[in-house]
Coordinates of N, CA, C and O in Angstrom, one line a residue:
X1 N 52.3 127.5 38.1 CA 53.7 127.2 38.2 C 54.0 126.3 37.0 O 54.3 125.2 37.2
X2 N 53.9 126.8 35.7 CA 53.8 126.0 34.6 C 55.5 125.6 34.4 O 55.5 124.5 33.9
X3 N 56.6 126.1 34.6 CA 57.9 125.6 34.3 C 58.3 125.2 35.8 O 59.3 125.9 36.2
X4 N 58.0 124.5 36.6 CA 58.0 123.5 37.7 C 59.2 124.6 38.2 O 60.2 124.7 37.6
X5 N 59.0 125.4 39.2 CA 59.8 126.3 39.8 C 59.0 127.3 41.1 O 58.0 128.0 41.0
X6 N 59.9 126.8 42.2 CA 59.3 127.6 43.2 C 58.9 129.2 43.2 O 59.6 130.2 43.1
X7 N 57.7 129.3 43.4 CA 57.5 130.7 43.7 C 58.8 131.5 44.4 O 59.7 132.2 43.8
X8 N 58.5 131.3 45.9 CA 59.2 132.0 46.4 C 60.6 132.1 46.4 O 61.0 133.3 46.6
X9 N 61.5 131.0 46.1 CA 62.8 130.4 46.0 C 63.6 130.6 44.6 O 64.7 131.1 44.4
X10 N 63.0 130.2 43.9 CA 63.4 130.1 42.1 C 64.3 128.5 42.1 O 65.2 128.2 41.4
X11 N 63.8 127.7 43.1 CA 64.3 126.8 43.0 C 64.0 125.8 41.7 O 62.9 126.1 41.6
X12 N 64.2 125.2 41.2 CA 63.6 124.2 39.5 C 63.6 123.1 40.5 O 64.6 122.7 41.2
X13 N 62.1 122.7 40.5 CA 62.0 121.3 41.0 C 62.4 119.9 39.9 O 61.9 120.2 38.8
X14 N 63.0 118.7 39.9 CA 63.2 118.0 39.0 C 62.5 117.3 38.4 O 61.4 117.8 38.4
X15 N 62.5 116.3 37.7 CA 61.5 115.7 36.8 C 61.5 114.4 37.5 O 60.5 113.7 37.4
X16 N 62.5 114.2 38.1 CA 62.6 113.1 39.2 C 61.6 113.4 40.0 O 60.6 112.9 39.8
X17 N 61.7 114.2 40.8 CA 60.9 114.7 41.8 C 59.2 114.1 41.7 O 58.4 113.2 42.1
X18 N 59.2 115.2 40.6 CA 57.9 115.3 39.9 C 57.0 114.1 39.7 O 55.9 113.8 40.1
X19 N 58.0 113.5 38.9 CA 57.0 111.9 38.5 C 57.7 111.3 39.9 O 58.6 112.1 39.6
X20 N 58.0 110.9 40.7 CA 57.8 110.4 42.0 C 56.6 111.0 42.7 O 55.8 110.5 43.5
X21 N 56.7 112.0 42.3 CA 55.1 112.7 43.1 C 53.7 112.0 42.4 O 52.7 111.7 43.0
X22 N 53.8 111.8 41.3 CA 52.5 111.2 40.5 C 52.6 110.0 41.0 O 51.4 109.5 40.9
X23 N 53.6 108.9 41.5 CA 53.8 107.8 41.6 C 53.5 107.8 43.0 O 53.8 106.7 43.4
X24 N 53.2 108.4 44.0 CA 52.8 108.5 45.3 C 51.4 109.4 45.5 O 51.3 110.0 46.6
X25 N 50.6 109.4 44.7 CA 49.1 109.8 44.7 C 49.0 111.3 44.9 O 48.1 111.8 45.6
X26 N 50.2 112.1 44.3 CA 50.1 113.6 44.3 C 50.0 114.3 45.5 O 49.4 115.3 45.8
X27 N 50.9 113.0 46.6 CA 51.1 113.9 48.0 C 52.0 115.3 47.3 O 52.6 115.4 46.3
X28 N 51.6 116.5 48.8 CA 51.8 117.6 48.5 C 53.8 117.6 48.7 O 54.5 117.2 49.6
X29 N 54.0 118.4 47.5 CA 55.8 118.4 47.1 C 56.5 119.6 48.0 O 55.8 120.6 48.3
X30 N 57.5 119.5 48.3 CA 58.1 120.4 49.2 C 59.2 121.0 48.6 O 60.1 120.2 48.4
X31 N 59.3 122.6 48.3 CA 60.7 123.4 47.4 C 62.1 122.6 48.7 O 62.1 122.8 49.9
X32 N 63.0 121.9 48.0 CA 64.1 121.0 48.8 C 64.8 122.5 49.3 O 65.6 122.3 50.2
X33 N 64.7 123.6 48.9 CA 65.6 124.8 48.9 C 64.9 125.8 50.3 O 65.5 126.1 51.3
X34 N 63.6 126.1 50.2 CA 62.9 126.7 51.2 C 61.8 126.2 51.6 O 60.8 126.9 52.0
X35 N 61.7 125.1 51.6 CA 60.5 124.3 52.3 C 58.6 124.5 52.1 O 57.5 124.2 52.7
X36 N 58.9 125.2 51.0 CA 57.3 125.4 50.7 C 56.3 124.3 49.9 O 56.7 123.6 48.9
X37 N 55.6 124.4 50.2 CA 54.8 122.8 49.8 C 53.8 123.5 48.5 O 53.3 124.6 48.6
X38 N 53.8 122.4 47.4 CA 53.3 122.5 46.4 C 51.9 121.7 46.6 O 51.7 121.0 47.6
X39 N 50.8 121.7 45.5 CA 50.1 120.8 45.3 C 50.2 121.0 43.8 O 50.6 122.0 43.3
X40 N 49.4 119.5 43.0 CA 49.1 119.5 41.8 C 47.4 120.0 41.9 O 46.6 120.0 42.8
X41 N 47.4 120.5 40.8 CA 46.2 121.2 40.8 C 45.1 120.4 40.0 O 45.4 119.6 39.1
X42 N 43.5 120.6 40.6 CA 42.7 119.3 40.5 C 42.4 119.3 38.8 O 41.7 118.5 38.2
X43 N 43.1 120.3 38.2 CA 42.6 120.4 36.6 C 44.1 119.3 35.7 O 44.2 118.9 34.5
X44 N 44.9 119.2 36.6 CA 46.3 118.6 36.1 C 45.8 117.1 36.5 O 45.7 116.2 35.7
X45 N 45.5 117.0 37.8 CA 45.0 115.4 38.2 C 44.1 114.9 37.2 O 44.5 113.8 36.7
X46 N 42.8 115.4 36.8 CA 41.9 114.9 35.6 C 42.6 114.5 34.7 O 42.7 113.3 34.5
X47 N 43.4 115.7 33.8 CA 44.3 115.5 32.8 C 44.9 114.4 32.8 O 44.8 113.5 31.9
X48 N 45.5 114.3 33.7 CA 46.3 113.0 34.0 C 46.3 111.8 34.2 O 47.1 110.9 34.1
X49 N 44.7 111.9 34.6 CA 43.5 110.1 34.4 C 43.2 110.2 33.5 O 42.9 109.0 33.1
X50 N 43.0 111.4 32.2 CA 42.7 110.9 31.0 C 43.6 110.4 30.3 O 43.3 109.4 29.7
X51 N 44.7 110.8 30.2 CA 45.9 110.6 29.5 C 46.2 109.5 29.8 O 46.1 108.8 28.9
X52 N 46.6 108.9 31.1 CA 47.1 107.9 31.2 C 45.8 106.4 30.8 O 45.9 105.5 30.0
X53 N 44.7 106.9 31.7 CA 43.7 105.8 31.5 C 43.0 105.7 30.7 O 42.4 104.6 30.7
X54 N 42.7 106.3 29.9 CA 41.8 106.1 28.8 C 42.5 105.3 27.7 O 41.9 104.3 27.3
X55 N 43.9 105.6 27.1 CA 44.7 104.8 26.5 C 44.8 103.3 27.1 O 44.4 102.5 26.3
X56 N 45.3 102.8 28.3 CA 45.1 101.9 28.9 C 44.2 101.4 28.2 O 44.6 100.8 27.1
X57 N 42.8 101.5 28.5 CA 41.7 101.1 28.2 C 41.4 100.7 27.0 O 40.9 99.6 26.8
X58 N 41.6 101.5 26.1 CA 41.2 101.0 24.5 C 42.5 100.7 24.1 O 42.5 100.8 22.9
X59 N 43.8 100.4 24.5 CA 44.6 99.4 24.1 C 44.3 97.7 24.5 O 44.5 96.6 23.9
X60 N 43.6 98.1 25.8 CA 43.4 96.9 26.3 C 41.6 96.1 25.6 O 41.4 94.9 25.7
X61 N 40.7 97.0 25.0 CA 39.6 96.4 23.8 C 40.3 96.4 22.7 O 39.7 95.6 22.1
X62 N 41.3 97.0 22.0 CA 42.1 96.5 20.7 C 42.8 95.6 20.8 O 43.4 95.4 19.7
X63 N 43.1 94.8 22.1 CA 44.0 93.6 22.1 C 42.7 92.9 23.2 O 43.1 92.7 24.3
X64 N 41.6 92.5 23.0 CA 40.8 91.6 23.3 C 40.8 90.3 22.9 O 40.1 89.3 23.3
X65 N 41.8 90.3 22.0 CA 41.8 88.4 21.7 C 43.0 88.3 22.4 O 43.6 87.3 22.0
X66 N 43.5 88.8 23.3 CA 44.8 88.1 24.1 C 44.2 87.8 25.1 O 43.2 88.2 25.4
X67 N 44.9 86.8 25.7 CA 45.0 85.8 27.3 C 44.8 87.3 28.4 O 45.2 88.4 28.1
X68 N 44.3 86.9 29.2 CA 44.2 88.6 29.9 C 45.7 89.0 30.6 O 45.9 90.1 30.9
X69 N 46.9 87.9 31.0 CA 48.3 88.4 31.2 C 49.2 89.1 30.1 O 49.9 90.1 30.5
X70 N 49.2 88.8 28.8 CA 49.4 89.7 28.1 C 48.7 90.9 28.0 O 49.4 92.0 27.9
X71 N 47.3 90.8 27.9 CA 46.6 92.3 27.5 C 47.0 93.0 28.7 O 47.5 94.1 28.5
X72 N 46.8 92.4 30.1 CA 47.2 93.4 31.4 C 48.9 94.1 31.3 O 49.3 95.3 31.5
X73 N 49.6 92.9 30.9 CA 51.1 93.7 30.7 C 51.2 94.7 29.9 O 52.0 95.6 30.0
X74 N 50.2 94.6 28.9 CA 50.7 95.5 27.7 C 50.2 97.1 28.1 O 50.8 98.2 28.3
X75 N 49.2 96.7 28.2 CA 47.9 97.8 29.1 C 48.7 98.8 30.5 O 48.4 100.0 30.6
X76 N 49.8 98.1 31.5 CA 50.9 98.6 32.4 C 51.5 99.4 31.6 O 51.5 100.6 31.6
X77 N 52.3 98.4 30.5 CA 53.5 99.2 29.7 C 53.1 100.5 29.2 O 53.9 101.5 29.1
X78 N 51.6 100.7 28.7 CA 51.0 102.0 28.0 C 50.9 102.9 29.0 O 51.5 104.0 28.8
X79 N 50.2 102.6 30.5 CA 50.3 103.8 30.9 C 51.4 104.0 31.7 O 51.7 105.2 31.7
X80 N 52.0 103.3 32.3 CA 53.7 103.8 32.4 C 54.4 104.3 31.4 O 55.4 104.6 32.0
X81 N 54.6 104.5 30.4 CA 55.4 105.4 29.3 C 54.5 106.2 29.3 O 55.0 107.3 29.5
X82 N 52.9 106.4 28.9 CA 52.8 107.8 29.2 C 52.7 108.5 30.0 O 52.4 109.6 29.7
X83 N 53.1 108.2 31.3 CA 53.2 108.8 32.7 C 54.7 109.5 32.6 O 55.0 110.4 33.3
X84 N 55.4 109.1 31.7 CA 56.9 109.4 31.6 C 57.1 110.7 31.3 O 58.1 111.4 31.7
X85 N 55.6 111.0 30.4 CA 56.0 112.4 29.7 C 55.0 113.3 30.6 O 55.2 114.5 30.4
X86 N 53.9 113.0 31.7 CA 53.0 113.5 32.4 C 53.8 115.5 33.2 O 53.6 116.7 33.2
X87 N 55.1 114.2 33.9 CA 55.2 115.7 34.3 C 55.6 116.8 33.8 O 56.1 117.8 34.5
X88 N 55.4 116.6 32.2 CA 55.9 118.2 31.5 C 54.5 119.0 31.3 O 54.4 120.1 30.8
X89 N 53.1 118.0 32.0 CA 52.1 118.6 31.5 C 51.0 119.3 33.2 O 50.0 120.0 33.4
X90 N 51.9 118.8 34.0 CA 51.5 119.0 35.5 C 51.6 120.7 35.9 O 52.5 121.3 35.5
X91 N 50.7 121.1 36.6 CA 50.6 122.5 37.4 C 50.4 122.5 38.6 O 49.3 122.2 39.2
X92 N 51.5 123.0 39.1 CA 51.1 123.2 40.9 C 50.7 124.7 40.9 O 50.7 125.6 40.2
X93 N 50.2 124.3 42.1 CA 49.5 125.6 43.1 C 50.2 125.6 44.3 O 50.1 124.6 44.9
X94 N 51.3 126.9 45.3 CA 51.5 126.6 46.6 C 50.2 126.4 47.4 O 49.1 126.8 47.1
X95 N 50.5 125.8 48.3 CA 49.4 125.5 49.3 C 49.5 126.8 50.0 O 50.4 127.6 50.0
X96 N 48.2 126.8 50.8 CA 48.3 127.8 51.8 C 49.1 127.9 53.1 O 49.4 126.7 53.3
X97 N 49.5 128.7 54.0 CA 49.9 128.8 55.2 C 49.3 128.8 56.0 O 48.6 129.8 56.3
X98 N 49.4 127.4 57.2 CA 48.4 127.2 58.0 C 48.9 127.8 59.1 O 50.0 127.4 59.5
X99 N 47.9 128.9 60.0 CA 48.4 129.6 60.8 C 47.7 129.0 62.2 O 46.7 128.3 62.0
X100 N 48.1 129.1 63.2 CA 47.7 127.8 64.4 C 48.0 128.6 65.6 O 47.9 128.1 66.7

């Protein structure tokens, strides 16, 4: 589901949506139109610890002479802005249908 749109619905999920879903541990997303539940997929989640955390990280050893409340602020601000652009890079999978 590479342009964030329901299979079965053709609904466009939002970018709102989306980065609220990264910001709640990639619980599974629901089409608001027909109720079908998405997941991110485990190759989008990696992606997305590297992107976000690895930068974190070696901003925060290139700024090793600061007091550790600046390096931590700065180190926040890096991976929140690139979380900003994350969900243009995210792929869901529908989940399956659990039959009971």
């Amino acid at each position: 589901m590479n342009n964030h749109t329901c299979i079965e619905c053709g609904h466009a999920f939002t970018w709102k949506n989306i980065f609220k879903n990264i910001w709640t541990a990639y619980k599974p997303m629901k089409c608001q139109k027909c109720s079908k539940t998405y997941k991110v997929t485990n190759g989008s989640q990696a992606l997305v610890t590297l992107l976000v955390i690895v930068p974190m990280l070696v901003f925060g050893e290139l700024l090793s002479m600061l007091s550790l409340l600046p390096k931590l602020s700065i180190m926040i601000f890096v991976g929140f802005f690139i979380s900003l652009f994350v969900p243009f890079l995210l792929k869901y999978k529908q989940e399956p249908v659990n039959k009971n």
